[in-house]
Coordinates of C-alpha atoms and ligand atoms in Angstrom, one line a residue:
Chain A
M238 CA 0.0 0.0 0.0
D239 CA 2.9 2.3 0.7
P240 CA 3.8 3.5 -2.8
L241 CA 0.2 4.7 -3.1
I242 CA -0.3 6.2 0.4
N243 CA 3.1 7.9 0.4
N244 CA 2.5 9.5 -3.0
L245 CA -1.1 10.6 -2.7
D246 CA 0.0 14.1 -3.6
I247 CA 0.8 12.7 -7.0
F248 CA -1.9 10.1 -7.4
V249 CA -4.8 12.3 -6.5
P250 CA -4.2 15.3 -8.8
A251 CA -3.1 13.0 -11.6
F252 CA -6.2 10.9 -11.5
R253 CA -8.3 14.0 -11.0
N254 CA -7.0 15.3 -14.3
T255 CA -7.5 11.9 -15.9
I256 CA -11.2 12.1 -14.8
I257 CA -11.5 15.6 -16.1
L258 CA -10.0 14.6 -19.5
F259 CA -12.4 11.6 -19.6
V260 CA -15.6 13.3 -18.5
V261 CA -15.2 16.5 -20.6
S262 CA -14.0 14.7 -23.7
G263 CA -16.6 12.0 -23.2
V264 CA -19.5 14.5 -23.0
A265 CA -18.1 16.5 -26.0
A266 CA -17.6 13.3 -28.0
L267 CA -21.1 12.0 -27.2
I268 CA -22.7 15.2 -28.4
L269 CA -20.5 15.7 -31.5
G270 CA -20.6 12.0 -32.3
T271 CA -24.4 11.9 -32.1
V272 CA -24.6 14.9 -34.4
V273 CA -22.2 13.3 -36.9
G274 CA -23.9 10.0 -36.7
G275 CA -27.2 11.8 -37.5
M276 CA -25.5 13.6 -40.4
R277 CA -24.4 10.2 -41.8
V278 CA -28.0 9.1 -42.2
S279 CA -29.3 12.5 -43.2
P280 CA -31.4 12.9 -46.3
V281 CA -29.1 15.8 -47.4
P282 CA -26.1 14.6 -49.4
I283 CA -23.8 17.4 -48.3
M284 CA -24.4 16.5 -44.6
R285 CA -23.7 12.9 -45.4
G286 CA -20.6 13.8 -47.2
V287 CA -19.2 16.0 -44.5
G288 CA -19.9 13.3 -41.9
T289 CA -18.3 10.6 -43.9
V290 CA -15.1 12.6 -44.6
Y291 CA -14.8 13.6 -41.0
V292 CA -15.2 10.1 -39.6
N293 CA -12.9 8.5 -42.2
F294 CA -10.2 11.2 -41.9
I295 CA -10.0 11.4 -38.1
R296 CA -10.7 7.8 -37.3
N297 CA -7.8 6.7 -39.5
T298 CA -5.4 9.1 -37.9
P299 CA -3.5 7.6 -34.9
L300 CA -4.4 9.4 -31.7
T301 CA -0.8 10.3 -31.0
L302 CA -0.5 12.1 -34.3
L303 CA -3.7 14.0 -33.6
M304 CA -2.4 15.0 -30.2
F305 CA 0.9 15.9 -31.8
F306 CA -0.9 18.2 -34.2
F307 CA -2.8 20.0 -31.4
A308 CA 0.1 20.2 -29.0
F309 CA 2.7 21.5 -31.4
G310 CA 0.8 22.6 -34.5
Y311 CA -2.0 24.6 -32.9
P312 CA 0.3 27.1 -31.0
K313 CA 2.0 27.9 -34.4
L314 CA -1.4 29.0 -35.7
E315 CA -1.3 31.7 -33.1
L316 CA -5.1 31.6 -32.5
G317 CA -4.7 32.4 -28.8
N318 CA -3.3 30.4 -25.9
L319 CA -4.9 27.2 -24.9
S320 CA -3.5 25.0 -22.2
Y321 CA -2.1 21.5 -23.1
M322 CA -5.0 20.1 -21.1
T323 CA -7.6 22.0 -23.2
L324 CA -5.8 20.9 -26.4
A325 CA -5.7 17.3 -25.2
I326 CA -9.5 17.5 -24.5
I327 CA -10.1 18.8 -28.1
A328 CA -8.0 16.1 -29.6
L329 CA -9.6 13.3 -27.5
S330 CA -13.1 14.6 -28.3
L331 CA -12.6 14.9 -32.0
Y332 CA -11.0 11.4 -32.0
T333 CA -13.6 9.7 -29.8
A334 CA -16.5 11.4 -31.6
T335 CA -15.8 9.4 -34.8
Y336 CA -16.2 6.1 -32.8
V337 CA -19.3 7.4 -31.2
A338 CA -20.7 8.4 -34.6
E339 CA -20.1 4.9 -36.0
V340 CA -21.7 3.3 -33.0
I341 CA -24.7 5.6 -33.2
R342 CA -25.1 5.0 -36.9
S343 CA -25.1 1.2 -36.3
G344 CA -27.7 1.9 -33.5
F345 CA -30.0 3.6 -36.0
N346 CA -30.1 0.4 -38.0
T347 CA -31.4 -1.5 -35.1
V348 CA -34.5 0.7 -35.0
P349 CA -37.1 -0.7 -37.5
V350 CA -37.5 1.6 -40.5
G351 CA -41.3 1.8 -39.7
Q352 CA -40.6 3.9 -36.6
A353 CA -39.1 6.7 -38.7
E354 CA -41.8 6.4 -41.3
A355 CA -44.5 6.7 -38.6
A356 CA -42.8 9.7 -37.2
R357 CA -42.5 11.4 -40.6
A358 CA -46.1 10.5 -41.4
I359 CA -47.4 12.5 -38.4
G360 CA -45.4 15.5 -39.7
L361 CA -42.3 15.4 -37.5
P362 CA -39.4 17.0 -39.3
F363 CA -36.1 15.1 -39.7
G364 CA -34.6 16.6 -36.5
Q365 CA -37.5 15.7 -34.3
T366 CA -37.9 12.3 -35.9
M367 CA -34.3 11.7 -34.8
S368 CA -34.4 13.2 -31.4
L369 CA -37.9 12.0 -30.3
V370 CA -38.2 8.7 -31.9
I371 CA -35.0 7.2 -33.3
L372 CA -32.3 8.3 -30.9
P373 CA -34.1 7.2 -27.7
Q374 CA -34.5 3.7 -29.2
A375 CA -31.1 3.6 -30.8
F376 CA -29.3 4.6 -27.6
R377 CA -30.7 1.5 -25.9
A378 CA -29.1 -0.7 -28.5
V379 CA -25.8 1.2 -28.5
I380 CA -25.1 1.3 -24.7
P381 CA -22.8 -1.8 -24.7
P382 CA -20.7 -0.7 -27.8
L383 CA -20.8 2.9 -26.5
M384 CA -19.3 1.7 -23.2
S385 CA -16.5 0.1 -25.1
V386 CA -15.8 3.4 -26.8
F387 CA -15.8 5.2 -23.4
I388 CA -13.5 2.6 -21.8
A389 CA -11.1 3.1 -24.7
L390 CA -11.4 6.8 -24.2
L391 CA -10.5 6.4 -20.5
K392 CA -7.4 4.5 -21.4
N393 CA -6.6 6.9 -24.3
T394 CA -6.4 9.8 -21.8
T395 CA -2.9 8.5 -20.9
V396 CA -1.6 9.4 -24.3
A397 CA -1.9 13.0 -23.1
A398 CA 1.0 12.4 -20.7
G399 CA 3.3 12.4 -23.7
F400 CA 2.2 16.0 -24.3
S401 CA 2.9 17.6 -21.0
V402 CA -0.4 16.9 -19.5
F403 CA -0.2 15.8 -15.9
E404 CA -2.5 12.8 -15.6
A405 CA -2.4 9.1 -14.6
G406 CA -0.1 8.2 -17.5
A407 CA 2.6 10.6 -16.1
I408 CA 2.6 9.1 -12.6
R409 CA 5.3 6.6 -13.2
A410 CA 7.7 9.2 -14.4
Y411 CA 7.1 11.5 -11.4
L412 CA 7.4 8.6 -8.9
S413 CA 10.6 7.1 -10.4
E414 CA 12.2 10.5 -9.5
R415 CA 11.2 9.7 -5.9
G416 CA 12.8 6.3 -6.3
E417 CA 9.6 4.2 -6.3
P418 CA 9.8 0.9 -8.2
A419 CA 8.2 1.4 -11.6
I420 CA 6.5 -1.9 -11.7
V421 CA 4.7 -1.4 -8.4
V422 CA 3.6 2.1 -9.3
L423 CA 2.3 0.8 -12.7
L424 CA 0.3 -1.9 -10.9
W425 CA -1.3 0.7 -8.7
V426 CA -2.2 2.8 -11.7
A427 CA -3.6 -0.2 -13.4
A428 CA -5.6 -1.1 -10.3
I429 CA -7.2 2.3 -10.2
F430 CA -8.1 2.1 -13.9
V431 CA -9.8 -1.2 -13.1
V432 CA -11.9 0.5 -10.4
L433 CA -12.9 3.3 -12.8
V434 CA -13.9 0.8 -15.5
T435 CA -16.0 -1.1 -13.0
V436 CA -17.8 2.1 -12.2
L437 CA -18.5 2.5 -15.9
S438 CA -19.9 -1.0 -16.2
L439 CA -22.3 -0.3 -13.3
V440 CA -23.4 2.9 -15.1
Q441 CA -23.9 0.8 -18.2
R442 CA -26.1 -1.7 -16.4
R443 CA -28.3 1.0 -14.9
L444 CA -28.8 2.7 -18.3
E445 CA -29.6 -0.6 -20.0
N446 CA -32.3 -1.3 -17.4
K447 CA -33.7 2.2 -17.6
W448 CA -33.9 2.4 -21.4
R449 CA -35.2 -1.1 -22.1
V450 CA -37.6 -1.0 -25.1
A451 CA -40.0 -3.9 -25.3
R452 CA -41.0 -5.1 -28.8
Chain B
M169 CA -78.9 15.6 -69.8
T170 CA -77.5 16.4 -73.2
S171 CA -74.1 14.9 -72.9
S172 CA -73.9 11.2 -72.4
F173 CA -70.2 11.6 -71.9
E174 CA -70.7 13.3 -68.5
T175 CA -72.9 10.6 -67.1
T176 CA -70.7 7.8 -68.1
S177 CA -67.3 9.3 -67.3
N178 CA -68.1 10.2 -63.8
P179 CA -70.9 8.1 -62.4
I180 CA -69.3 7.3 -59.1
H181 CA -67.9 10.4 -57.6
A182 CA -71.1 12.4 -58.0
A183 CA -72.2 12.2 -54.4
H184 CA -69.0 13.9 -53.1
G185 CA -67.3 17.2 -52.7
E186 CA -64.3 18.8 -54.2
P187 CA -61.2 16.9 -55.4
L188 CA -58.9 16.4 -52.4
V189 CA -56.2 14.0 -53.6
V190 CA -55.3 14.3 -57.3
L191 CA -52.7 12.1 -59.0
E192 CA -51.8 13.1 -62.6
N193 CA -49.6 11.0 -64.9
V194 CA -47.7 9.7 -61.9
E195 CA -44.7 7.4 -62.7
K196 CA -42.5 5.7 -60.2
H197 CA -39.3 3.8 -60.9
Y198 CA -37.2 1.8 -58.5
G199 CA -34.0 1.7 -60.5
D200 CA -35.0 -0.1 -63.7
F201 CA -38.2 -1.4 -62.2
H202 CA -41.3 0.5 -63.3
A203 CA -43.5 0.4 -60.1
L204 CA -46.2 2.9 -61.0
K205 CA -47.3 3.4 -64.6
N206 CA -49.2 6.5 -65.6
I207 CA -51.4 6.7 -62.6
N208 CA -54.4 9.1 -62.8
M209 CA -56.7 9.2 -59.9
T210 CA -58.9 11.7 -58.1
V211 CA -60.3 11.2 -54.6
N212 CA -62.9 13.7 -53.6
K213 CA -63.6 15.0 -50.1
G214 CA -65.5 12.5 -48.1
E215 CA -64.9 9.7 -50.5
V216 CA -63.7 6.3 -49.5
V217 CA -61.6 4.5 -52.2
V218 CA -60.5 0.9 -51.8
V219 CA -57.3 -0.1 -53.7
I220 CA -57.1 -3.8 -54.4
G221 CA -54.8 -5.9 -56.5
P222 CA -52.3 -8.7 -56.5
S223 CA -49.2 -8.6 -54.3
G224 CA -46.5 -6.5 -56.0
S225 CA -48.9 -4.5 -58.1
G226 CA -47.8 -1.2 -56.6
K227 CA -50.6 -0.5 -54.0
S228 CA -48.2 0.3 -51.2
T229 CA -46.1 2.4 -53.4
L230 CA -49.1 4.3 -54.6
C231 CA -50.2 4.9 -51.0
R232 CA -46.7 6.0 -49.9
T233 CA -46.3 8.5 -52.8
I234 CA -49.3 10.4 -51.5
N235 CA -47.5 11.6 -48.4
R236 CA -44.2 11.4 -50.2
L237 CA -42.7 8.6 -48.1
E238 CA -41.8 7.6 -51.7
T239 CA -40.8 10.2 -54.2
I240 CA -42.1 9.9 -57.7
T241 CA -40.2 9.9 -61.0
S242 CA -42.6 12.2 -62.8
G243 CA -46.2 13.4 -62.8
E244 CA -47.9 15.5 -60.2
I245 CA -49.7 14.9 -56.9
R246 CA -51.9 17.6 -55.4
I247 CA -53.6 17.6 -52.0
D248 CA -56.3 20.1 -51.5
G249 CA -55.2 21.9 -54.6
K250 CA -51.5 22.2 -53.6
A251 CA -48.7 20.3 -55.2
L252 CA -46.8 18.1 -52.8
P253 CA -43.8 20.0 -51.4
K254 CA -40.4 18.5 -52.2
E255 CA -39.0 18.5 -48.7
G256 CA -38.4 20.4 -45.5
K257 CA -40.9 22.2 -43.3
A258 CA -43.6 22.4 -46.0
L259 CA -43.5 18.7 -46.6
A260 CA -43.7 18.0 -42.8
A261 CA -46.7 20.3 -42.6
L262 CA -48.4 18.4 -45.4
R263 CA -47.8 15.1 -43.8
A264 CA -49.4 16.3 -40.7
D265 CA -52.6 16.7 -42.7
V266 CA -52.4 13.2 -44.2
G267 CA -52.9 10.4 -41.8
M268 CA -51.3 7.1 -42.5
V269 CA -51.9 3.7 -41.0
F270 CA -49.4 1.0 -41.7
Q271 CA -49.7 -2.8 -42.0
S272 CA -47.2 -3.2 -39.1
F273 CA -48.8 -0.5 -36.9
N274 CA -45.5 1.1 -36.2
L275 CA -46.4 2.5 -32.8
F276 CA -43.5 4.3 -31.1
A277 CA -42.1 1.4 -29.1
H278 CA -40.5 3.5 -26.4
K279 CA -43.6 5.6 -25.7
T280 CA -46.9 4.8 -23.9
I281 CA -50.1 4.5 -25.8
L282 CA -51.2 7.9 -24.6
E283 CA -47.8 9.4 -25.6
N284 CA -48.1 7.8 -29.0
V285 CA -51.3 9.7 -29.6
T286 CA -50.2 13.0 -28.1
L287 CA -46.7 13.3 -29.7
G288 CA -47.9 14.7 -33.0
P289 CA -50.4 17.2 -31.5
I290 CA -47.9 18.5 -29.0
K291 CA -44.8 18.6 -31.2
V292 CA -46.3 19.3 -34.6
R293 CA -49.5 21.1 -33.8
R294 CA -48.0 22.8 -30.7
R295 CA -51.0 22.1 -28.5
A296 CA -50.8 22.3 -24.7
K297 CA -50.0 18.9 -23.1
A298 CA -53.1 18.8 -20.9
E299 CA -55.4 19.6 -23.8
A300 CA -53.7 17.1 -26.1
E301 CA -54.0 14.4 -23.5
K302 CA -57.7 15.1 -23.0
D303 CA -58.3 14.8 -26.7
A304 CA -56.1 11.7 -26.9
R305 CA -58.1 9.9 -24.2
A306 CA -61.3 10.7 -26.0
L307 CA -59.9 9.3 -29.2
L308 CA -58.6 6.2 -27.4
E309 CA -62.1 5.8 -25.9
R310 CA -63.6 6.1 -29.4
V311 CA -61.4 3.3 -30.8
G312 CA -62.0 1.2 -27.6
V313 CA -58.5 1.1 -26.0
A314 CA -58.9 3.8 -23.4
V315 CA -58.1 1.4 -20.6
Q316 CA -54.7 0.7 -22.1
A317 CA -53.6 4.4 -22.2
D318 CA -50.7 4.0 -19.9
K319 CA -49.3 0.7 -21.2
M320 CA -46.5 0.3 -23.7
P321 CA -47.3 -0.8 -27.3
A322 CA -45.8 -4.3 -26.9
Q323 CA -48.3 -5.0 -24.1
L324 CA -51.2 -4.7 -26.5
S325 CA -52.7 -7.2 -29.0
G326 CA -52.2 -6.5 -32.7
G327 CA -55.8 -5.3 -33.1
Q328 CA -55.5 -2.9 -30.1
Q329 CA -52.2 -1.6 -31.5
Q330 CA -53.7 -0.9 -34.9
R331 CA -56.7 0.9 -33.3
V332 CA -54.1 3.0 -31.4
A333 CA -52.3 3.7 -34.7
I334 CA -55.6 5.0 -36.1
A335 CA -56.2 7.2 -33.1
R336 CA -52.6 8.5 -33.4
S337 CA -53.4 9.6 -37.0
L338 CA -56.8 11.0 -36.1
A339 CA -55.2 13.1 -33.4
M340 CA -53.6 15.2 -36.1
K341 CA -57.1 16.0 -37.5
P342 CA -56.0 14.9 -41.0
K343 CA -57.8 15.9 -44.2
V344 CA -57.4 12.4 -45.6
M345 CA -56.3 9.0 -44.2
L346 CA -54.2 6.4 -46.0
F347 CA -54.4 2.8 -44.9
D348 CA -51.9 0.3 -46.2
E349 CA -53.3 -3.2 -45.6
P350 CA -54.2 -2.3 -42.0
T351 CA -55.6 -5.8 -41.2
S352 CA -53.1 -8.0 -43.1
A353 CA -50.8 -8.5 -40.1
L354 CA -53.7 -9.3 -37.7
D355 CA -55.0 -12.6 -36.4
P356 CA -58.4 -13.3 -38.0
E357 CA -60.3 -12.7 -34.7
M358 CA -58.9 -9.1 -34.5
I359 CA -59.6 -8.0 -38.1
N360 CA -63.2 -6.9 -37.4
E361 CA -62.4 -4.7 -34.4
V362 CA -60.2 -2.7 -36.7
L363 CA -62.5 -2.7 -39.7
D364 CA -65.4 -1.6 -37.4
V365 CA -63.4 1.5 -36.4
M366 CA -62.7 2.2 -40.1
V367 CA -66.3 1.8 -41.1
H368 CA -67.3 4.3 -38.5
L369 CA -64.7 6.7 -39.7
A370 CA -66.0 6.3 -43.2
A371 CA -69.6 6.9 -42.1
E372 CA -68.5 10.1 -40.3
G373 CA -67.3 11.5 -43.7
M374 CA -63.5 11.0 -43.4
T375 CA -61.8 10.9 -46.8
M376 CA -60.0 7.5 -47.0
I377 CA -57.8 5.6 -49.3
V378 CA -57.6 2.0 -48.2
V379 CA -55.4 -0.7 -49.5
T380 CA -57.2 -3.9 -48.4
H381 CA -58.5 -7.2 -49.6
E382 CA -61.4 -7.2 -47.2
M383 CA -64.3 -7.3 -49.5
G384 CA -66.7 -6.9 -46.6
F385 CA -65.2 -3.5 -45.8
A386 CA -65.2 -2.5 -49.5
R387 CA -68.9 -3.4 -49.8
K388 CA -69.9 -1.7 -46.6
A389 CA -67.8 1.5 -46.7
A390 CA -66.2 2.2 -50.1
D391 CA -67.6 4.5 -52.8
R392 CA -65.2 3.1 -55.3
V393 CA -62.8 0.2 -55.9
V394 CA -59.6 0.8 -57.8
F395 CA -58.0 -2.4 -59.1
M396 CA -54.3 -2.3 -59.8
A397 CA -52.1 -4.8 -61.6
D398 CA -48.4 -4.5 -62.6
G399 CA -48.2 -0.8 -61.5
E400 CA -51.3 0.3 -63.5
I401 CA -54.8 1.1 -62.6
V402 CA -56.7 -1.5 -64.6
E403 CA -60.2 -0.9 -63.6
E404 CA -62.3 1.2 -61.2
A405 CA -65.9 0.8 -60.3
A406 CA -68.4 0.9 -57.5
P407 CA -67.8 -2.0 -55.1
E408 CA -70.9 -4.0 -55.9
E409 CA -70.3 -3.6 -59.6
F410 CA -66.6 -4.5 -59.4
F411 CA -67.1 -7.6 -57.3
S412 CA -70.1 -9.0 -59.1
N413 CA -69.2 -7.9 -62.6
P414 CA -65.5 -7.2 -63.1
K415 CA -64.6 -6.0 -66.6
S416 CA -61.0 -6.9 -67.1
D417 CA -59.5 -10.4 -67.3
R418 CA -56.9 -9.4 -64.7
A419 CA -59.6 -8.5 -62.2
K420 CA -61.7 -11.6 -62.9
D421 CA -58.6 -13.8 -62.4
F422 CA -57.7 -12.0 -59.2
L423 CA -61.2 -12.1 -57.8
S424 CA -61.5 -15.8 -58.5
K425 CA -58.3 -16.5 -56.5
L426 CA -59.4 -14.2 -53.7
L427 CA -62.7 -16.0 -53.4
T428 CA -61.4 -19.5 -53.4
H429 CA -58.8 -18.8 -50.7
Ligands
ADP68 N1 -37.8 0.2 -52.1 C1 -38.0 -0.6 -53.1 N2 -36.9 -0.9 -54.0 C2 -37.1 -1.6 -55.1 N3 -38.3 -2.2 -55.4 C3 -39.3 -2.0 -54.7 C4 -39.3 -1.2 -53.5 N4 -40.5 -1.1 -52.9 C5 -41.3 -1.9 -53.7 N5 -40.6 -2.4 -54.7 C6 -41.2 -3.2 -55.8 O1 -42.3 -2.5 -56.4 C7 -43.3 -3.4 -56.6 C8 -44.6 -2.9 -56.0 O2 -44.4 -3.0 -54.6 P1 -45.6 -2.6 -53.6 O3 -46.0 -1.2 -53.9 O4 -45.1 -2.9 -52.2 O5 -46.7 -3.6 -54.0 P2 -48.0 -4.1 -53.2 O6 -48.2 -3.2 -52.0 O7 -49.1 -4.0 -54.2 O8 -47.8 -5.5 -52.8 C9 -42.9 -4.7 -56.2 O9 -42.5 -5.5 -57.3 C10 -41.7 -4.5 -55.3 O10 -40.8 -5.5 -55.3
MG69 MG1 -48.2 -3.7 -50.0

């Protein structure tokens, strides 16, 4: 227990930043990804095109490269100062949103086409057909794959350590300066990640129960 | 009467009002497949038209072009004098005025029966929730499912679900109602409870276009039967005349199969 207890001054703020990265990027990715997923099934060809290009371009770029672009490329654009933390959040959000978009799009396909037709037939426009009828049913089907995306996001936050963001991925480097054995520190970091993922699984189960749709 | 042309060309619509749904030279292609061929049809206010014909003859397609769930390749469709809008707000507004009842009910699976009926009035017609609910309960009462108001669709029988679907359409106060084989997915013992609701609706003067093979309904409620085959309107006549004395060979053949099954 000692390597953890003796270094809480590192563990606590590092994981706090990890959780901030995760929650803020997660919410942003969920919103952006849902919009992009909607664009990809939109009746308007331009929307579909933009959505497809965005997903294919960003999703096929390694996260490290994307982070690299934001951490070193963005400051050169001189658009105003953003902290590395903020830049990491932007990169993580843009990256994760592409996965969310694909999951949401596959979720749309689980909703019978008659649901959208019935919604259109009573005069709901595209946006409301999506938000009131399709999405609430699609979300139910996408909770498990969406959780995989969020678990990946949680782990991806550690990439930010390579770009001067102080989070869980940076703990080992800080503690080796204090002479802690790397392997023990890494096991502790891993254990805390397991706890966080377990929390996510509990959230998943609750959401699944809440959004059950009987057919 | 000086013109014999007048009396023979339009003997059936005479009892009804202005043209409400007009299709002119409508063509529909699915890729290479010609699904609707030169469709000309007028449905007047208060008229009940039954569309009948073999499977694959284009009945559903015809129905769905009228609220533009399917686009057409060429021709024109007008509802209440106005051409169907291409897309956007205007199209949504038009659809609100055209009720549609599907073979597979398509009730919103994640909403209660009451919410299914109030969704359109609240979101599209912008009615107050309390008012919309009051009207919805009255409609559910009318179609005989008021007790089920707070259940989910999956908890209802097919016949009950279809009656809710009719109530959901009626809640929008549509000018015309389209029915695409509303009883085809039902167990036999539930068909009549749905047809009864439709017969009442017809008697109250609702303009209806009904794709169905239920001859009983056609005889009881329809002003006119339109017979389709291979994407064309082959024959139209008053129900009694059509069933007892079909003119075309296609219709004769179709009816003989319908009767023996
Ligand atoms: N989305 C579609 N794509 C291609 N062909 C279609 C589509 N919908 C219907 N069809 C074809 O159009 C024809 C008419 O279909 P439909 O209108 O459903 O007939 P009906 O309702 O009279 O049985 C059928 O041959 C069917 O295969
Ligand atoms: Mg059909």
